[in-house]
Short mmCIF file of C-alpha atoms in Angstrom, two decimals:
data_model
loop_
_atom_site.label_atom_id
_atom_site.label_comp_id
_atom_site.label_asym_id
_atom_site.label_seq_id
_atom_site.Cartn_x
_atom_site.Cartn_y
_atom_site.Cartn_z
CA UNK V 1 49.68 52.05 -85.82
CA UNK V 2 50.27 53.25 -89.59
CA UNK V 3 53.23 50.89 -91.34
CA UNK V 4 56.66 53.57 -91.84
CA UNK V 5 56.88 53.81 -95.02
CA UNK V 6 59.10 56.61 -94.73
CA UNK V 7 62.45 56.81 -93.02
CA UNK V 8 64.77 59.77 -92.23
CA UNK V 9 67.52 60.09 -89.67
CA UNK V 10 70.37 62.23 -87.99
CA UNK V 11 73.72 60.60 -87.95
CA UNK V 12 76.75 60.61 -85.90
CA UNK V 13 79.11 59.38 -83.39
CA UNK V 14 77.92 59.79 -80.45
CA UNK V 15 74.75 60.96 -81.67
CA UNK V 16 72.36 60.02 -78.31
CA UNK V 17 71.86 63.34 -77.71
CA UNK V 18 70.82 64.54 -80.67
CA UNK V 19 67.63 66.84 -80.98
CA UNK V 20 67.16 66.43 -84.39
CA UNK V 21 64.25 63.67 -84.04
CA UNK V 22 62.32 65.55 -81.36
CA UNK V 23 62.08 68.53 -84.45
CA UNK V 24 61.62 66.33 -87.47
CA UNK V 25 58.78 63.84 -85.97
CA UNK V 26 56.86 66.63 -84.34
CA UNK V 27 56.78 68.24 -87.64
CA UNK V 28 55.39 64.94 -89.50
CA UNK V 29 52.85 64.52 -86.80
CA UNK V 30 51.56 68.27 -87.37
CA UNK V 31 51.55 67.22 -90.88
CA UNK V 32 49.79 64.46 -90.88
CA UNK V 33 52.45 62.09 -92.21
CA UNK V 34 51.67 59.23 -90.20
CA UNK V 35 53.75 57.16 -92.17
CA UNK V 36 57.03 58.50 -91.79
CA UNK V 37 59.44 58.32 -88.89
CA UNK V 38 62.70 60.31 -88.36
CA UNK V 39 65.47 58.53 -86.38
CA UNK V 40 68.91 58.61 -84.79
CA UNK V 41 71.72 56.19 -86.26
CA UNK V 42 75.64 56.23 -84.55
CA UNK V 43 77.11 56.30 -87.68
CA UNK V 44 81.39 57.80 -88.03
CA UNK V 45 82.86 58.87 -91.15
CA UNK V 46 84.78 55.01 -91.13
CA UNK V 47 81.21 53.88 -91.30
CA UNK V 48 79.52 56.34 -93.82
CA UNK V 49 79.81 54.22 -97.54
CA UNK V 50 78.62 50.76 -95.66
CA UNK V 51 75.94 52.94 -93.98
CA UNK V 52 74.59 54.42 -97.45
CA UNK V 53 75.31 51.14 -99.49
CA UNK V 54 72.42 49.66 -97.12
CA UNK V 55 69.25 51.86 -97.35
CA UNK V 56 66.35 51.06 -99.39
CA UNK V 57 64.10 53.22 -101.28
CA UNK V 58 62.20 53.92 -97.52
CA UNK V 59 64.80 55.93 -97.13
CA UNK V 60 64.13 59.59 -98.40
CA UNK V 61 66.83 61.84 -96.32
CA UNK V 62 69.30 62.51 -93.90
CA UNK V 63 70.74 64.90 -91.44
CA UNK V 64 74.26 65.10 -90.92
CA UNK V 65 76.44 66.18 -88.37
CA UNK V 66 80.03 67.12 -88.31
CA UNK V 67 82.40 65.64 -89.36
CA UNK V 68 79.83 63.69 -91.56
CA UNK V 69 78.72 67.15 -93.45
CA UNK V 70 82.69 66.80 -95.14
CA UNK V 71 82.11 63.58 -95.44
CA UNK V 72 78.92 63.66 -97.25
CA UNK V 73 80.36 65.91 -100.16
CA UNK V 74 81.83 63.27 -102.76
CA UNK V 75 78.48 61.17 -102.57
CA UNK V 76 76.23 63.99 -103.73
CA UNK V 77 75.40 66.99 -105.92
CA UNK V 78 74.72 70.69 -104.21
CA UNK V 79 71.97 72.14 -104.33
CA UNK V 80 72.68 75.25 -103.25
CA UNK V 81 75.82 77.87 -102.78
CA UNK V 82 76.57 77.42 -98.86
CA UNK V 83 77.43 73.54 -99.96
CA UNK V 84 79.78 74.56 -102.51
CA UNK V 85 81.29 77.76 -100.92
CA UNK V 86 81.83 75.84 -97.44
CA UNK V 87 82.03 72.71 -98.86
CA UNK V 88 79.88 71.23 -96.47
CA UNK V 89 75.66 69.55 -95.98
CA UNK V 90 73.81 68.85 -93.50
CA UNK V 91 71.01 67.32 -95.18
CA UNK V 92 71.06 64.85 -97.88
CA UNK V 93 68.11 64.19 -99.78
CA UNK V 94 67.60 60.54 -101.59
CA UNK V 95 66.33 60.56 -105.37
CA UNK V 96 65.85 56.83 -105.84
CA UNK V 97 64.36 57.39 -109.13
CA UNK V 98 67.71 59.04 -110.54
CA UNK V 99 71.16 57.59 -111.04
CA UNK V 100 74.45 58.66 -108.74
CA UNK V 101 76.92 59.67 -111.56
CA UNK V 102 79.99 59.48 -109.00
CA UNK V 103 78.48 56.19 -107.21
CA UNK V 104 76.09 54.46 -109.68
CA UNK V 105 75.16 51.52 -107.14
CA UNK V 106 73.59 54.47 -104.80
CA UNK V 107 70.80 57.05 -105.58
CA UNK V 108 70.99 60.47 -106.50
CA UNK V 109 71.99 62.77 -103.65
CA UNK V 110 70.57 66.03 -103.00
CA UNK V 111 73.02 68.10 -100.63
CA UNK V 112 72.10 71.25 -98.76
CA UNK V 113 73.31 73.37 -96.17
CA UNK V 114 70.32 74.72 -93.94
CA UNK V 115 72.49 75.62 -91.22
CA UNK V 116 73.00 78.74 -93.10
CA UNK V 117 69.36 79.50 -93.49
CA UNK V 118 68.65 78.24 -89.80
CA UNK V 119 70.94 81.21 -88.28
CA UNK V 120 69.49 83.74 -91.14
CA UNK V 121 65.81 83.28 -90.19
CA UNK V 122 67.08 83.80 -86.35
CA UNK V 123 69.14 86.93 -86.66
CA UNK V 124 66.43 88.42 -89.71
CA UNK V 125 63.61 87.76 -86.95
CA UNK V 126 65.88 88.99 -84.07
CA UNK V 127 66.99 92.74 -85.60
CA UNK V 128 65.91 95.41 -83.84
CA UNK V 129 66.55 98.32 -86.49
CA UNK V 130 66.36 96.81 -89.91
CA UNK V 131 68.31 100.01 -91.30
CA UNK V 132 71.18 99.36 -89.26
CA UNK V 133 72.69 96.04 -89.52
CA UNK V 134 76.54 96.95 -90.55
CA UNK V 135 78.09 95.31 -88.42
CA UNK V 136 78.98 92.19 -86.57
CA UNK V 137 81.06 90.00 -84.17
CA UNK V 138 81.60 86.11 -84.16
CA UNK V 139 83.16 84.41 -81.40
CA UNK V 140 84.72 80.80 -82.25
CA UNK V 141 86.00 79.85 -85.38
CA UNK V 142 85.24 76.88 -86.21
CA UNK V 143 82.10 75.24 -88.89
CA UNK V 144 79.53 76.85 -86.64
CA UNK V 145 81.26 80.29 -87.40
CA UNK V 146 81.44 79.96 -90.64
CA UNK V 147 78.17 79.22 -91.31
CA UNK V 148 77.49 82.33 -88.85
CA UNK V 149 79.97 84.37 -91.41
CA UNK V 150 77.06 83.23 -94.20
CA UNK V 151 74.31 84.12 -92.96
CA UNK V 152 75.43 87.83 -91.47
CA UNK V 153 76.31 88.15 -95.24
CA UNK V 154 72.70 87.56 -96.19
CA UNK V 155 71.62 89.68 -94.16
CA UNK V 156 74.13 92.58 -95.90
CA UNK V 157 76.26 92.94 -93.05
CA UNK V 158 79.97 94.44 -94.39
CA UNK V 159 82.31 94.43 -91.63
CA UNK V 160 82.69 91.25 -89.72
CA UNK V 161 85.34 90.55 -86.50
CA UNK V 162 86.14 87.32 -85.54
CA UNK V 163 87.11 86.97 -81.95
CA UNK V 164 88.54 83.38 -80.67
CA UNK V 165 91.04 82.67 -78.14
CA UNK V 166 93.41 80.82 -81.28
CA UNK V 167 92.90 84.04 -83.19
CA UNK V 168 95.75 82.56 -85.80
CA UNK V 169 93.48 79.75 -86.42
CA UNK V 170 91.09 82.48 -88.23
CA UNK V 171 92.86 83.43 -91.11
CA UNK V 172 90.15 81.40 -93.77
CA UNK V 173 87.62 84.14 -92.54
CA UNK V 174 89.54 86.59 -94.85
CA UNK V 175 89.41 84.53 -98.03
CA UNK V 176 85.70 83.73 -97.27
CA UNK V 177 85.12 87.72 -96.32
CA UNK V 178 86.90 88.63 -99.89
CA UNK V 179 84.68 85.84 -101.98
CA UNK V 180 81.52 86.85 -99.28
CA UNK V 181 82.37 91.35 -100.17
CA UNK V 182 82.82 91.27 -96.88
CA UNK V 183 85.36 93.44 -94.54
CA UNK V 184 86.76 90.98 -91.76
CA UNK V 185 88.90 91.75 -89.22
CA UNK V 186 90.46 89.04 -86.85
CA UNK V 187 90.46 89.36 -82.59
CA UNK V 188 91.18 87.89 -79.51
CA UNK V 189 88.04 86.96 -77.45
CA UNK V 190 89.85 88.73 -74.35
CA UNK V 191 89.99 91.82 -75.85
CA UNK V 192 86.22 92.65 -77.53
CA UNK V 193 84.04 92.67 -74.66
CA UNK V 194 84.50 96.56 -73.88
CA UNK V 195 83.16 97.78 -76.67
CA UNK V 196 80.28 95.07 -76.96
CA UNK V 197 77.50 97.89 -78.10
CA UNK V 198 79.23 98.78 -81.58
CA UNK V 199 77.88 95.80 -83.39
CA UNK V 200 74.63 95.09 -84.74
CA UNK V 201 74.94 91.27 -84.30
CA UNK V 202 76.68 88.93 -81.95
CA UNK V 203 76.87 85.35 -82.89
CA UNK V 204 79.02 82.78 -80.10
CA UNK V 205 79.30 79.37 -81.19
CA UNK V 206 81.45 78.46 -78.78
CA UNK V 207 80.55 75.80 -76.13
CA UNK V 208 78.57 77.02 -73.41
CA UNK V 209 81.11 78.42 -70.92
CA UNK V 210 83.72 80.08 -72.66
CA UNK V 211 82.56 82.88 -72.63
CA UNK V 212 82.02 82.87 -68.96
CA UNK V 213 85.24 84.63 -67.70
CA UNK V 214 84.73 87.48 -69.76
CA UNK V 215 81.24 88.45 -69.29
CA UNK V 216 81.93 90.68 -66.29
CA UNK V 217 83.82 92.85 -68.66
CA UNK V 218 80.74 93.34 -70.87
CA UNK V 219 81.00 97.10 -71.74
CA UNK V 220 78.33 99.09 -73.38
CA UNK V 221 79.20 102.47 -72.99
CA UNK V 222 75.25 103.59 -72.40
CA UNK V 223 74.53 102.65 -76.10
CA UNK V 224 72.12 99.91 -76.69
CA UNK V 225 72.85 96.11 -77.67
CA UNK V 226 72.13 94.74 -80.36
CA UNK V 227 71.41 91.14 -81.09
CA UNK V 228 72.66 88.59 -79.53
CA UNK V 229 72.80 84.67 -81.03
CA UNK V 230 74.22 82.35 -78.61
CA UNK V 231 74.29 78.32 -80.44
CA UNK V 232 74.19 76.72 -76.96
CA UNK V 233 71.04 75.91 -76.01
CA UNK V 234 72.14 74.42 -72.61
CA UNK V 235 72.08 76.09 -69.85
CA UNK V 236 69.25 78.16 -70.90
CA UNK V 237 70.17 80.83 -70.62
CA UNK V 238 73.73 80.97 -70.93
CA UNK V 239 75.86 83.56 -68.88
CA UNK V 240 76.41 85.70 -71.64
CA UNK V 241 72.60 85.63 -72.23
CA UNK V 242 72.13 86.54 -69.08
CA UNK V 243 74.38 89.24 -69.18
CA UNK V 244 73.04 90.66 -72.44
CA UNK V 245 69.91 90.63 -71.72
CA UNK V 246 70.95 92.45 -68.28
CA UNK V 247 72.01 95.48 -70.28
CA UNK V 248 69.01 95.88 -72.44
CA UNK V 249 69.65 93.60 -75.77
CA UNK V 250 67.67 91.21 -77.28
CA UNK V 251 69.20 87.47 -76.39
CA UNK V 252 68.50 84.42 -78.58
CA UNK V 253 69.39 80.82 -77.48
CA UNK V 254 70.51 77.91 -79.59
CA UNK V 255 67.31 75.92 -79.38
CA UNK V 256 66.10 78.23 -82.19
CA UNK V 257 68.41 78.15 -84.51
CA UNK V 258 68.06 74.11 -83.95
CA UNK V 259 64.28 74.86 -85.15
CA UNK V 260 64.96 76.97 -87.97
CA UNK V 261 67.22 75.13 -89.48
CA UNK V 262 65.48 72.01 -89.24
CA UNK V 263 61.94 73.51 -90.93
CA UNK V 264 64.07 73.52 -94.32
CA UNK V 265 65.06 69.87 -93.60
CA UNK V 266 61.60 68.89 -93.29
CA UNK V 267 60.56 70.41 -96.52
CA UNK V 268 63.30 69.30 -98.60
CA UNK V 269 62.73 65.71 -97.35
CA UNK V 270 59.27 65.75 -97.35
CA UNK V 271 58.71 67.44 -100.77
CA UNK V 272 56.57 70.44 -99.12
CA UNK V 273 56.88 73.92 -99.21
CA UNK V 274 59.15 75.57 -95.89
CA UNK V 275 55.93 78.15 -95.66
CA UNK V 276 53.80 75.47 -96.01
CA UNK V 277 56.23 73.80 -92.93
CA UNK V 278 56.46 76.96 -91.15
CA UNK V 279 52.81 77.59 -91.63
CA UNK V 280 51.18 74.28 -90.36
CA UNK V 281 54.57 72.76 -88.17
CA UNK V 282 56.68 75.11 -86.90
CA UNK V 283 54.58 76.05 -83.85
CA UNK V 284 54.45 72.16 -82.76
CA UNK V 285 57.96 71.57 -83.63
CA UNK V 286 59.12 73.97 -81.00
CA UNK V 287 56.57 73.27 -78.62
CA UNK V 288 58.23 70.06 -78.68
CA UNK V 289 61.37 70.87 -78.58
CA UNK V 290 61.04 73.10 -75.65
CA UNK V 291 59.37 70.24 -73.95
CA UNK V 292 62.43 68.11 -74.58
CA UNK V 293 64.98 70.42 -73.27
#
């Protein structure tokens, strides 16, 4: 058995049933990196400055989970503009070679948000008529929406509605929409169901059974779906899935967006390439991830 020299981990609290090391180690092993080893570590934002304060150079990155990716912010430096427009990471990347400016007893921290990216690469691989992708819908509204909100933007998507049952809880979707150029409107989740076949995308990132009482009312008017992200990736498939997919429209589970998300992770940790990831780990990463769930 090769010595680690290598260490990585996901924290949080609880953090058991995290996913994150199924991904990360399947994608060393299709790498060849025999030496490195990705973990889980029950870690709350009380405990986050002890839990830093004791790594050692093995350590080369992190994954973060909410409400750790706030957390994370004052210890590092962004690296790219989802960090500093949402003002929050989910990967922090350890520069032991460099001095921490804010913290000079720790590393340098690389932060970056690949959530962002993860839901991009799903929805870019998921369209079904590149020249129409104008509009979308969002249920929730909370950091998995936002993030969500990003990534439609990549993608050059202009009108946004954000449907959630606390629809007053979604007014900072307008002053992301006006920094983002991008027209958002603000809904009940009751009310958007009937007229599910005007947008291009469909993101829910809401647990898995919210949506379930309104599904019935799923509306389409004979026009086709388009597509459809739900985050959950258990059940598998969700109700809304199901129902999507029942009337024709292309239905994506969470699991992927778990995978896509995690390839830039890998890369940024590992100091490779994400086409190089892509190319040589991304087929064994979700291989083993389906195998997990």
């Amino acid at each position: 058995m090769a010595v680690i020299a290598h260490k990585a981990a996901v924290l949080g609290k609880p953090i058991a049933h995290s996913l994150s090391p199924v991904l990360h180690n399947a994608a060393y092993e299709a790498l060849g990196l025999d030496d490195w080893h990705y973990g889980r570590e029950e870690v709350g934002v009380d405990d986050l400055d002890a839990f830093l304060h004791g790594l050692d150079p093995t350590w080369r990155g992190l994954s973060l989970t909410m409400p750790l990716k706030r957390a994370i912010i004052p210890y590092g430096t962004p690296q790219d503009k989802w960090v500093k427009l949402l003002g929050v990471a989910n990967t922090a990347v350890f520069e032991w070679q460099m001095q921490n400016t804010a913290h000079p007893e720790l590393p340098a921290i690389r932060l970056y948000n690949t959530d962002v990216y993860g839901i991009y690469q799903v929805l870019l691989r998921g369209i079904r008529n590149r020249n129409n992708t104008r509009s979308a819908l969002i249920i929730g509204n909370g950091n998995t929406a936002h993030s969500a909100f990003a990534a439609l933007s990549m993608l050059k998507v202009r009108n946004i509605t954000i449907a959630a049952r606390h629809s007053e809880k979604s007014a900072p979707f307008i002053k992301l929409g006006t920094e983002l150029h991008v027209d958002t409107t603000l809904a009940k989740l009751e009310g958007v169901f009937a007229d599910m076949s005007s947008y291009d995308f469909v993101v829910s990132t809401v647990p898995a059974h919210v949506p379930d009482p309104y599904v019935g009312g799923l509306r389409t008017d004979g026009r086709p779906l388009g597509t459809l992200l739900d985050v959950v990736y258990d059940p598998r498939p969700t109700a809304l899935m199901q129902a999507w997919s029942d009337n024709g429209g292309t239905a994506i589970g969470g699991q992927e967006m778990l995978l896509q998300q995690a390839i830039p992770q890998v890369a940024y940790m590992t100091s490779t390439s994400t086409d190089e990831i892509a190319a040589q780990a991304e087929n064994h990463m979700r291989e083993a991830l389906n195998d997990a769930l």
